[in-house]
Coordinates of C-alpha atoms and ligand atoms in Angstrom, one line a residue:
M1268 CA -21.4 5.7 -19.6
K1269 CA -20.1 2.8 -17.5
Q1270 CA -21.7 2.9 -14.0
L1271 CA -19.7 1.9 -10.8
R1272 CA -22.1 1.1 -8.0
N1273 CA -21.7 0.3 -4.3
Y1274 CA -22.0 -3.3 -3.1
V1275 CA -23.9 -3.7 0.2
D1276 CA -25.2 -6.8 1.8
G1277 CA -24.7 -8.8 -1.4
R1278 CA -26.4 -6.4 -3.7
F1279 CA -25.2 -3.6 -6.1
V1280 CA -26.7 -0.3 -4.9
E1281 CA -27.2 2.9 -6.8
S1282 CA -26.9 6.4 -5.6
D1283 CA -28.3 9.8 -6.8
R1284 CA -25.0 11.4 -6.2
R1285 CA -22.4 10.6 -8.9
F1286 CA -18.9 11.7 -9.7
D1287 CA -16.6 11.1 -12.6
D1288 CA -13.8 8.5 -12.8
V1289 CA -11.2 10.3 -14.9
N1290 CA -8.4 8.7 -17.1
P1291 CA -5.2 10.6 -16.2
V1292 CA -3.6 9.9 -19.5
D1293 CA -5.8 12.4 -21.4
G1294 CA -8.4 13.6 -18.9
S1295 CA -11.3 11.6 -20.5
V1296 CA -14.1 10.3 -18.3
V1297 CA -14.0 6.5 -17.8
A1298 CA -17.1 5.9 -15.7
E1299 CA -19.6 7.5 -13.5
V1300 CA -19.2 6.5 -9.8
H1301 CA -22.2 6.2 -7.4
E1302 CA -21.2 8.0 -4.2
A1303 CA -22.4 6.3 -1.0
D1304 CA -24.3 8.5 1.4
R1305 CA -24.2 8.0 5.2
A1306 CA -27.3 5.7 5.1
T1307 CA -25.6 3.4 2.6
V1308 CA -22.4 3.2 4.7
D1309 CA -24.4 2.6 7.8
A1310 CA -26.3 -0.2 5.9
A1311 CA -23.0 -1.7 4.8
I1312 CA -21.7 -1.8 8.4
A1313 CA -24.9 -3.3 9.7
A1314 CA -24.8 -5.9 7.0
G1315 CA -21.2 -6.7 8.0
R1316 CA -22.3 -7.2 11.6
R1317 CA -25.1 -9.6 10.6
A1318 CA -22.6 -11.5 8.5
V1319 CA -20.1 -11.9 11.3
D1320 CA -22.9 -13.0 13.7
G1321 CA -24.4 -15.3 11.0
A1322 CA -23.3 -17.6 8.2
W1323 CA -19.9 -15.9 7.6
G1324 CA -18.9 -16.0 11.3
A1325 CA -20.0 -19.6 11.5
M1326 CA -18.0 -20.7 8.5
R1327 CA -15.1 -23.1 9.2
N1328 CA -11.5 -22.0 8.4
T1329 CA -11.2 -24.6 5.7
E1330 CA -14.3 -23.4 4.0
R1331 CA -13.2 -19.8 4.3
A1332 CA -9.8 -20.6 2.9
A1333 CA -11.5 -22.4 -0.1
L1334 CA -13.6 -19.3 -0.8
L1335 CA -10.5 -17.2 -0.8
Y1336 CA -8.8 -19.5 -3.3
R1337 CA -11.9 -19.2 -5.5
V1338 CA -11.6 -15.4 -5.3
A1339 CA -8.0 -15.6 -6.5
A1340 CA -9.0 -17.9 -9.3
E1341 CA -11.9 -15.7 -10.4
I1342 CA -9.6 -12.6 -10.4
E1343 CA -7.3 -14.6 -12.7
R1344 CA -10.2 -15.7 -14.9
R1345 CA -11.1 -12.1 -15.3
F1346 CA -7.5 -10.9 -15.6
D1347 CA -8.1 -8.8 -18.7
D1348 CA -11.1 -7.0 -17.1
F1349 CA -9.0 -6.1 -14.1
L1350 CA -6.1 -5.1 -16.3
A1351 CA -8.3 -2.7 -18.4
A1352 CA -9.9 -1.2 -15.3
E1353 CA -6.6 -0.6 -13.5
V1354 CA -5.0 0.9 -16.5
A1355 CA -8.0 3.1 -17.3
D1356 CA -8.1 4.5 -13.8
T1357 CA -4.4 5.1 -13.2
G1358 CA -2.9 5.5 -16.7
K1359 CA 0.0 3.2 -15.7
P1360 CA 1.8 1.2 -18.4
I1361 CA -0.1 -2.0 -19.2
S1362 CA 3.1 -4.0 -18.6
L1363 CA 3.3 -2.7 -15.0
A1364 CA -0.4 -3.6 -14.3
R1365 CA 0.0 -7.0 -16.0
N1366 CA 3.2 -7.9 -14.0
V1367 CA 2.5 -6.3 -10.6
D1368 CA -1.0 -5.0 -9.8
V1369 CA -3.3 -7.7 -11.1
P1370 CA -1.2 -10.7 -10.2
R1371 CA -0.7 -9.4 -6.7
G1372 CA -4.5 -8.9 -6.4
A1373 CA -4.9 -12.7 -6.8
A1374 CA -1.8 -13.6 -4.9
N1375 CA -3.0 -11.7 -1.8
F1376 CA -6.0 -14.0 -1.5
R1377 CA -4.0 -17.1 -2.2
V1378 CA -1.3 -16.3 0.3
F1379 CA -3.6 -15.4 3.2
A1380 CA -5.7 -18.6 2.5
D1381 CA -2.4 -20.5 2.9
V1382 CA -1.5 -18.6 6.1
L1383 CA -5.0 -19.4 7.5
K1384 CA -4.6 -23.1 6.9
T1385 CA -1.1 -23.3 8.4
L1386 CA -1.3 -20.9 11.3
P1387 CA -0.6 -22.8 14.6
L1388 CA -2.2 -22.0 18.0
E1389 CA 0.1 -20.6 20.6
A1390 CA 0.4 -22.7 23.8
F1391 CA 2.4 -22.6 27.1
Q1392 CA 2.6 -25.1 29.8
T1393 CA 2.9 -23.3 33.2
E1394 CA 4.4 -25.0 36.3
L1395 CA 2.8 -23.8 39.5
D1396 CA 4.4 -23.6 43.0
D1397 CA 1.9 -26.1 44.5
G1398 CA 2.9 -28.8 42.0
A1399 CA -0.1 -28.3 39.8
Q1400 CA 0.2 -27.2 36.2
A1401 CA -1.7 -24.8 33.9
L1402 CA -2.1 -25.2 30.1
N1403 CA -2.4 -21.9 28.3
Y1404 CA -3.6 -21.8 24.7
T1405 CA -4.7 -18.9 22.5
V1406 CA -7.6 -18.9 20.1
R1407 CA -8.3 -16.4 17.4
K1408 CA -11.6 -14.7 16.8
P1409 CA -12.6 -12.1 14.3
L1410 CA -12.5 -8.4 15.4
G1411 CA -15.9 -7.9 13.8
V1412 CA -16.5 -5.3 11.0
V1413 CA -13.3 -3.8 9.6
G1414 CA -13.2 -0.5 7.7
V1415 CA -10.7 -0.7 4.8
I1416 CA -9.7 2.6 3.3
S1417 CA -7.2 2.5 0.4
P1418 CA -5.3 4.9 -1.9
W1419 CA -5.0 5.2 -5.7
N1420 CA -1.4 4.3 -6.5
L1421 CA -1.7 0.5 -6.5
P1422 CA -5.5 0.3 -6.2
L1423 CA -6.1 -3.5 -6.4
L1424 CA -2.9 -4.6 -4.8
L1425 CA -3.3 -2.4 -1.7
L1426 CA -7.0 -3.0 -1.3
T1427 CA -6.7 -6.8 -1.5
W1428 CA -3.6 -6.7 0.7
K1429 CA -6.0 -5.8 3.6
V1430 CA -9.2 -7.4 2.5
A1431 CA -7.7 -10.8 2.1
P1432 CA -6.3 -11.3 5.6
A1433 CA -9.3 -9.5 7.2
L1434 CA -11.7 -12.0 5.5
A1435 CA -9.3 -14.9 6.3
C1436 CA -9.7 -14.1 10.0
G1437 CA -13.5 -14.2 9.6
N1438 CA -14.2 -10.4 9.7
A1439 CA -16.6 -8.6 7.5
V1440 CA -15.2 -5.7 5.6
V1441 CA -16.5 -2.3 4.5
C1442 CA -14.1 -1.1 1.8
K1443 CA -13.7 2.4 0.4
P1444 CA -11.2 2.6 -2.5
S1445 CA -9.8 5.9 -3.5
E1446 CA -12.2 8.2 -5.4
E1447 CA -9.6 8.3 -8.1
T1448 CA -9.5 4.6 -8.7
P1449 CA -12.9 2.9 -8.1
G1450 CA -12.7 0.5 -11.1
T1451 CA -10.9 -2.7 -9.8
A1452 CA -12.7 -2.5 -6.4
T1453 CA -16.0 -2.7 -8.2
L1454 CA -14.8 -5.7 -10.2
L1455 CA -13.7 -7.3 -6.9
A1456 CA -17.2 -6.9 -5.6
E1457 CA -18.4 -8.7 -8.7
V1458 CA -15.9 -11.5 -8.0
M1459 CA -17.1 -11.8 -4.4
D1460 CA -20.7 -12.1 -5.7
T1461 CA -19.8 -14.7 -8.3
V1462 CA -17.8 -17.0 -6.0
G1463 CA -20.5 -16.9 -3.3
V1464 CA -19.0 -14.9 -0.5
P1465 CA -22.0 -14.7 1.9
A1466 CA -24.0 -11.4 1.8
G1467 CA -22.5 -8.7 4.1
A1468 CA -19.1 -10.2 4.4
F1469 CA -17.7 -8.0 1.7
N1470 CA -19.1 -4.5 1.2
L1471 CA -17.9 -1.7 -1.0
V1472 CA -18.8 2.0 -0.7
H1473 CA -17.5 4.6 -3.1
G1474 CA -16.8 8.2 -2.2
F1475 CA -14.3 10.7 -0.9
G1476 CA -12.7 11.2 2.5
P1477 CA -14.0 14.2 4.6
G1478 CA -17.8 14.6 4.6
S1479 CA -18.2 11.5 2.5
A1480 CA -17.9 7.7 2.7
G1481 CA -14.4 7.7 4.2
E1482 CA -15.5 9.8 7.2
F1483 CA -18.8 7.9 7.5
I1484 CA -16.8 4.7 8.0
T1485 CA -14.3 6.0 10.5
T1486 CA -16.9 7.8 12.6
N1487 CA -19.4 4.9 12.7
H1488 CA -19.3 3.2 16.1
G1489 CA -20.3 -0.1 14.5
I1490 CA -16.8 -0.4 13.0
D1491 CA -14.5 -2.6 15.1
A1492 CA -11.2 -1.7 13.5
I1493 CA -9.8 0.5 10.8
T1494 CA -7.1 -0.4 8.4
F1495 CA -5.8 2.4 6.2
T1496 CA -3.2 3.1 3.6
G1497 CA -2.6 6.7 2.5
E1498 CA -1.1 10.0 3.5
S1499 CA 0.3 10.5 6.9
R1500 CA -2.0 13.5 7.4
T1501 CA -5.1 11.5 6.6
G1502 CA -3.9 8.8 9.0
S1503 CA -3.7 11.4 11.7
T1504 CA -7.3 12.5 11.0
I1505 CA -8.5 8.9 11.0
M1506 CA -6.7 8.2 14.3
R1507 CA -8.6 11.0 15.9
A1508 CA -11.9 9.5 14.8
A1509 CA -10.8 6.0 16.0
A1510 CA -9.7 7.3 19.3
E1511 CA -13.2 8.1 20.6
H1512 CA -14.0 4.5 20.9
V1513 CA -10.5 3.2 21.1
K1514 CA -10.7 1.2 17.8
P1515 CA -7.6 -0.7 16.7
V1516 CA -5.9 0.9 13.7
S1517 CA -3.3 -0.4 11.2
F1518 CA -1.7 2.4 9.2
E1519 CA 0.5 2.2 6.1
L1520 CA 1.4 5.9 5.4
G1521 CA 3.8 8.1 3.6
G1522 CA 7.6 7.9 3.2
K1523 CA 10.7 9.9 2.3
N1524 CA 12.8 6.9 1.5
A1525 CA 16.6 6.9 1.2
A1526 CA 18.9 4.9 -1.1
I1527 CA 22.5 4.6 0.0
I1528 CA 25.0 3.8 -2.8
F1529 CA 28.5 2.8 -1.8
A1530 CA 31.4 3.1 -4.2
D1531 CA 31.9 -0.7 -4.0
C1532 CA 28.4 -1.4 -5.5
D1533 CA 27.8 -3.4 -8.6
F1534 CA 27.3 -0.2 -10.7
E1535 CA 25.0 -1.5 -13.5
R1536 CA 22.8 -3.5 -11.2
T1537 CA 22.5 -0.5 -8.9
L1538 CA 21.6 1.8 -11.8
D1539 CA 18.9 -0.7 -12.9
G1540 CA 17.6 -1.0 -9.3
M1541 CA 17.6 2.7 -8.8
M1542 CA 15.6 3.4 -12.0
R1543 CA 12.9 1.1 -10.6
A1544 CA 13.1 2.6 -7.1
L1545 CA 12.8 6.2 -8.5
Y1546 CA 10.4 6.0 -11.4
L1547 CA 8.2 2.8 -11.1
N1548 CA 4.6 3.9 -11.3
S1549 CA 5.9 7.5 -12.0
G1550 CA 7.4 7.5 -8.5
Q1551 CA 3.9 7.0 -7.0
V1552 CA 4.8 4.0 -4.7
C1553 CA 5.1 4.7 -1.0
L1554 CA 8.4 2.7 -1.1
C1555 CA 10.0 4.8 -3.9
T1556 CA 13.2 6.6 -3.2
E1557 CA 13.3 10.4 -3.1
R1558 CA 16.7 10.8 -1.4
V1559 CA 19.7 9.3 -3.0
F1560 CA 23.1 9.4 -1.2
V1561 CA 26.1 8.4 -3.3
E1562 CA 29.6 7.8 -1.9
R1563 CA 31.7 10.7 -3.2
P1564 CA 34.1 8.7 -5.5
L1565 CA 31.1 7.4 -7.4
Y1566 CA 29.0 10.5 -7.3
E1567 CA 29.7 12.2 -10.6
R1568 CA 29.6 8.9 -12.5
F1569 CA 26.3 7.9 -11.0
V1570 CA 24.6 11.3 -11.6
G1571 CA 25.8 11.2 -15.3
A1572 CA 24.6 7.6 -15.8
L1573 CA 21.3 8.3 -14.1
S1574 CA 20.6 11.3 -16.3
A1575 CA 21.4 9.3 -19.4
R1576 CA 19.1 6.5 -18.3
I1577 CA 16.3 8.9 -17.6
A1578 CA 16.5 10.1 -21.2
T1579 CA 15.5 6.5 -22.2
L1580 CA 12.3 6.4 -20.2
R1581 CA 9.4 6.3 -22.6
L1582 CA 6.4 8.4 -21.5
G1583 CA 3.5 7.0 -23.6
W1584 CA 0.1 5.5 -24.0
P1585 CA -0.4 2.7 -21.5
S1586 CA -1.3 0.2 -24.1
D1587 CA 2.0 0.7 -25.9
S1588 CA 4.3 -2.1 -24.7
A1589 CA 7.3 0.2 -25.1
T1590 CA 5.9 2.7 -22.5
T1591 CA 7.8 2.7 -19.3
M1592 CA 6.3 5.7 -17.5
G1593 CA 2.7 7.0 -17.2
P1594 CA 1.1 10.2 -16.0
L1595 CA 0.4 11.2 -12.4
I1596 CA -3.0 10.3 -11.0
S1597 CA -4.8 13.6 -11.2
A1598 CA -4.6 17.3 -12.0
E1599 CA -4.4 18.1 -8.3
H1600 CA -1.5 15.7 -7.7
R1601 CA 0.2 16.9 -10.9
D1602 CA 0.0 20.5 -9.5
K1603 CA 1.3 19.4 -6.2
V1604 CA 4.4 17.7 -7.8
L1605 CA 5.0 20.6 -10.1
G1606 CA 4.8 22.8 -7.0
Y1607 CA 7.8 20.9 -5.7
Y1608 CA 9.6 21.2 -9.0
A1609 CA 9.2 25.0 -8.6
L1610 CA 10.1 24.9 -4.9
A1611 CA 13.3 23.0 -5.7
R1612 CA 14.4 25.9 -7.9
D1613 CA 13.4 28.5 -5.2
E1614 CA 15.4 26.5 -2.7
G1615 CA 18.4 26.7 -4.9
A1616 CA 18.6 23.2 -6.4
T1617 CA 20.4 22.3 -9.6
I1618 CA 18.0 20.7 -12.0
V1619 CA 20.1 17.8 -13.3
A1620 CA 17.3 16.3 -15.5
G1621 CA 13.7 17.0 -16.3
G1622 CA 11.9 19.5 -14.2
G1623 CA 9.1 20.3 -16.6
V1624 CA 5.9 19.0 -18.3
P1625 CA 6.2 16.9 -21.5
E1626 CA 4.4 18.0 -24.7
F1627 CA 2.9 15.4 -26.9
G1628 CA 0.9 17.3 -29.5
D1629 CA -2.1 15.0 -29.0
A1630 CA -4.8 14.2 -26.4
R1631 CA -2.2 13.4 -23.8
D1632 CA -1.6 17.2 -23.4
N1633 CA -5.0 17.1 -21.6
G1634 CA -3.6 14.5 -19.1
F1635 CA -1.6 14.9 -16.0
W1636 CA 2.0 14.3 -17.0
V1637 CA 5.4 15.5 -15.6
E1638 CA 8.9 14.8 -16.6
P1639 CA 11.1 12.4 -14.6
T1640 CA 13.4 14.7 -12.6
V1641 CA 16.7 14.7 -10.7
I1642 CA 17.8 17.6 -8.5
A1643 CA 20.9 18.2 -6.6
G1644 CA 22.7 20.7 -4.3
L1645 CA 20.1 21.2 -1.6
P1646 CA 20.9 21.1 2.2
D1647 CA 19.4 18.2 4.2
D1648 CA 16.8 20.5 5.8
A1649 CA 15.3 21.8 2.5
R1650 CA 11.6 21.2 2.1
C1651 CA 12.2 19.1 -1.0
I1652 CA 14.4 16.8 1.1
T1653 CA 12.2 16.6 4.1
E1654 CA 8.6 16.4 2.6
E1655 CA 7.1 13.5 0.7
I1656 CA 6.5 14.5 -2.9
F1657 CA 5.2 11.2 -4.3
G1658 CA 6.3 11.8 -7.9
P1659 CA 9.1 11.0 -10.3
I1660 CA 11.7 13.1 -8.6
C1661 CA 14.8 12.5 -6.5
H1662 CA 17.5 14.5 -4.9
V1663 CA 21.1 13.2 -5.2
A1664 CA 23.8 14.1 -2.7
P1665 CA 27.3 12.9 -2.1
F1666 CA 28.5 11.5 1.3
D1667 CA 31.9 10.6 2.7
T1668 CA 31.5 8.2 5.6
E1669 CA 29.2 5.3 6.6
S1670 CA 28.3 6.9 10.0
E1671 CA 27.6 10.3 8.2
V1672 CA 25.2 8.7 5.7
I1673 CA 23.4 6.7 8.3
R1674 CA 22.8 9.8 10.3
R1675 CA 21.6 11.8 7.3
A1676 CA 19.4 9.0 5.9
N1677 CA 17.7 8.6 9.3
S1678 CA 17.1 12.2 9.9
T1679 CA 13.5 12.2 8.8
P1680 CA 10.2 11.9 10.6
Y1681 CA 9.3 9.1 8.2
G1682 CA 10.5 5.5 8.6
L1683 CA 9.2 3.3 5.8
A1684 CA 11.9 1.9 3.5
A1685 CA 15.6 2.2 2.6
S1686 CA 17.8 0.5 0.1
I1687 CA 21.5 -0.1 0.5
W1688 CA 23.8 -0.8 -2.5
T1689 CA 27.1 -2.4 -1.7
T1690 CA 29.1 -5.6 -2.3
S1691 CA 30.5 -5.6 1.2
L1692 CA 28.7 -8.2 3.3
N1693 CA 29.5 -6.7 6.6
R1694 CA 28.5 -3.2 5.5
A1695 CA 25.3 -4.5 4.1
H1696 CA 24.3 -6.0 7.5
R1697 CA 25.6 -3.1 9.5
V1698 CA 23.9 -0.3 7.5
S1699 CA 20.6 -2.1 6.8
Q1700 CA 20.2 -2.9 10.6
A1701 CA 21.0 0.8 11.5
M1702 CA 18.2 2.1 9.3
K1703 CA 15.2 3.5 11.2
V1704 CA 12.7 1.9 8.8
G1705 CA 10.3 -1.0 8.6
L1706 CA 11.8 -2.3 5.4
A1707 CA 15.5 -2.3 4.5
W1708 CA 16.5 -3.8 1.1
V1709 CA 20.1 -4.6 0.1
N1710 CA 21.0 -4.6 -3.6
T1711 CA 17.3 -4.7 -4.5
W1712 CA 14.1 -2.8 -4.0
F1713 CA 10.4 -3.7 -3.6
L1714 CA 11.2 -7.4 -3.6
R1715 CA 8.3 -8.9 -1.7
D1716 CA 7.7 -12.1 0.3
L1717 CA 4.1 -11.7 1.5
R1718 CA 4.9 -13.6 4.8
T1719 CA 7.3 -10.9 6.0
P1720 CA 6.4 -7.9 8.2
F1721 CA 5.5 -4.9 6.1
G1722 CA 5.0 -1.4 7.5
G1723 CA 6.7 1.7 8.8
S1724 CA 7.6 3.7 11.9
G1725 CA 7.2 7.4 12.7
L1726 CA 5.0 9.2 10.2
S1727 CA 5.1 6.1 8.0
G1728 CA 2.6 4.2 10.0
I1729 CA 1.5 2.0 12.9
G1730 CA 1.8 -1.8 13.0
R1731 CA 3.0 -4.4 10.6
E1732 CA 1.0 -6.5 8.1
G1733 CA 2.0 -9.5 6.1
G1734 CA 1.8 -13.2 7.0
V1735 CA 1.1 -13.9 10.6
H1736 CA 1.4 -10.1 11.4
S1737 CA -1.8 -9.5 9.4
M1738 CA -3.5 -12.3 11.1
N1739 CA -2.5 -10.8 14.5
F1740 CA -4.0 -7.5 13.6
Y1741 CA -7.3 -8.8 12.2
S1742 CA -7.9 -11.2 15.1
E1743 CA -9.0 -10.9 18.6
L1744 CA -6.9 -13.3 20.7
T1745 CA -8.4 -15.1 23.7
N1746 CA -6.0 -16.9 26.0
V1747 CA -7.6 -19.9 27.7
C1748 CA -5.8 -20.9 30.9
I1749 CA -6.7 -24.3 32.4
R1750 CA -5.5 -25.5 35.8
I1751 CA -4.6 -29.2 35.8
E1752 CA -4.3 -30.9 39.2
Q1753 CA -1.5 -33.4 39.4
E1754 CA -3.3 -35.7 41.8
E1755 CA -6.7 -37.3 41.5
R1756 CA -9.0 -36.2 44.3
A1757 CA -10.4 -39.1 46.3
Ligands
NAD99 P1 -5.0 9.9 0.9 O1 -4.7 9.8 2.3 O2 -5.3 11.2 0.3 O3 -6.3 9.0 0.6 C1 -6.3 7.6 0.9 C2 -7.7 7.2 1.2 O4 -8.2 7.8 2.3 C3 -8.7 7.5 0.0 O5 -9.6 6.5 -0.1 C4 -9.4 8.8 0.5 O6 -10.6 9.0 0.0 C5 -9.5 8.4 2.0 N1 -9.6 9.6 2.9 C6 -9.1 10.8 2.7 N2 -9.4 11.6 3.8 C7 -10.1 10.8 4.6 C8 -10.7 11.1 5.9 N3 -10.7 12.3 6.5 N4 -11.4 10.1 6.5 C9 -11.5 8.9 5.9 N5 -10.9 8.6 4.7 C10 -10.2 9.6 4.1 O7 -3.8 9.2 0.1 P2 -3.6 9.0 -1.4 O8 -3.3 10.4 -2.0 O9 -4.8 8.3 -2.0 O10 -2.3 8.1 -1.5 C11 -1.0 8.5 -1.6 C12 -0.4 8.5 -0.2 O11 -0.5 7.2 0.3 C13 1.1 8.8 -0.2 O12 1.3 9.6 1.0 C14 1.7 7.4 0.0 O13 3.0 7.5 0.5 C15 0.7 6.7 0.8 N6 0.9 5.3 0.7 C16 1.5 4.5 1.7 C17 1.6 3.2 1.5 C18 2.3 2.3 2.6 O14 2.3 1.1 2.5 N7 3.0 2.9 3.6 C19 1.2 2.5 0.4 C20 0.6 3.3 -0.6 C21 0.4 4.7 -0.5
6OD100 O1 3.7 -5.0 -1.4 C1 2.9 -4.7 -0.5 O2 2.3 -5.5 0.2 C2 2.6 -3.3 -0.2 N1 1.7 -3.0 0.8 C3 3.1 -2.3 -1.0 C4 2.9 -0.9 -0.8 C5 3.3 0.0 -1.7 C6 3.1 1.4 -1.5 O3 2.7 2.1 -2.4

């Protein structure tokens, strides 16, 4: 059986406690994972501290950027290994991992190396009342040892999205990937080892959240900051742990994202876009849409066309290039999503499409599959409309006016993403700016430029990452203020 080990202070470390890494396609075991105990996590944090105080901390920006480019190149050289590991852990279609997950794993390192090389210092010239001047300039220093805790839905993409800028800023990292998807993180440790990232700068510990590696990271006083992607409830627990020593946190959390479709939209493009926004990665993307509002004149046509398109989704083996949808990540998550399918019926929804479990007549019946689903007819305060489900399900509802739909779309404690579909330029600007979200897309969805701010408000998170925003989170800024006399003293 393949063994996935921890990586601490530049060495792969075993553990007596092991757990299974399960393939959600058919429930088979992919690998045995070595769970880090508290001593291993403490050792990783101590190694991180030594790295920041030692060779890693002393490294010049240009050298650090060069190392990050080498990480990107090595991920690309081992592209097929990363692809196989990501697909085995998640069951996602190989086409998706090939086009999104693995390329973004490499791109995250390249982009933040670029940002590091081009980031200017901030400076202000201050004129004083007595005629003298002051020159203020700001220098960046690492925060220290950063705990990186990531989820299972886009495992490599989301881990590297935080590891790359944290390393670019000269921090050491102690990473804990989701227990569901430890594969690509372990390969990343191999990459760090191969390209010569100094011992202790990158550490990887495997395990669970409470009572395991996740909690051991967040409660260790040697951690200087925590960056986390996952459920809002977990973010709240981590925030409590971080509060004791007032550690900075960056949180990318859940969403209950709305799409607003106006009657003047480009219908076919909107339908294409919505199929991605609803069912990419089986709806397991924090940005996915779960609430669709359609302007009334278009409502029946849109619902009919959406149902017809859902029937063309191909639930299949990940290796089949025709497959367009995979399983959910785990039995537990499948049961949660099916619980919402049942709740939708209890709340009085009309099941427009799906709503069940597919049958394959082969090993996939041991996996964690659900049908892509559309529901309708629920009031805005129904639980299926207000709670994040994180599966291939959406609710469609008609609306009559722009102000009405803005109010309804914004009436959620989450604030991550929205998409607006219209050909009216004025409406596009008006409505997207009125959305209480961190990310508003117009006539597109999940189109990313890694220099832009990414994050959410409310239950969807704290802070923004991306480009300079990441560099600001992962750096400690020191302002240097120098008084400059205007006259030479005799
Ligand atoms: P999760 O919160 O259950 O787990 C995320 C990570 O936190 C895992 O590594 C887990 O082991 C760890 N963890 C759990 N409890 C912990 C604790 N008490 N202390 C420390 N670590 C702990 O989330 P998930 O189920 O893996 O991911 C799905 C969720 O993530 C969804 O809610 C989704 O919306 C959200 N998400 C948000 C974004 C974003 O950018 N906003 C991106 C991806 C996923
Ligand atoms: O594209 C990104 O940088 C990013 N953080 C995506 C998050 C997707 C959520 O599942």
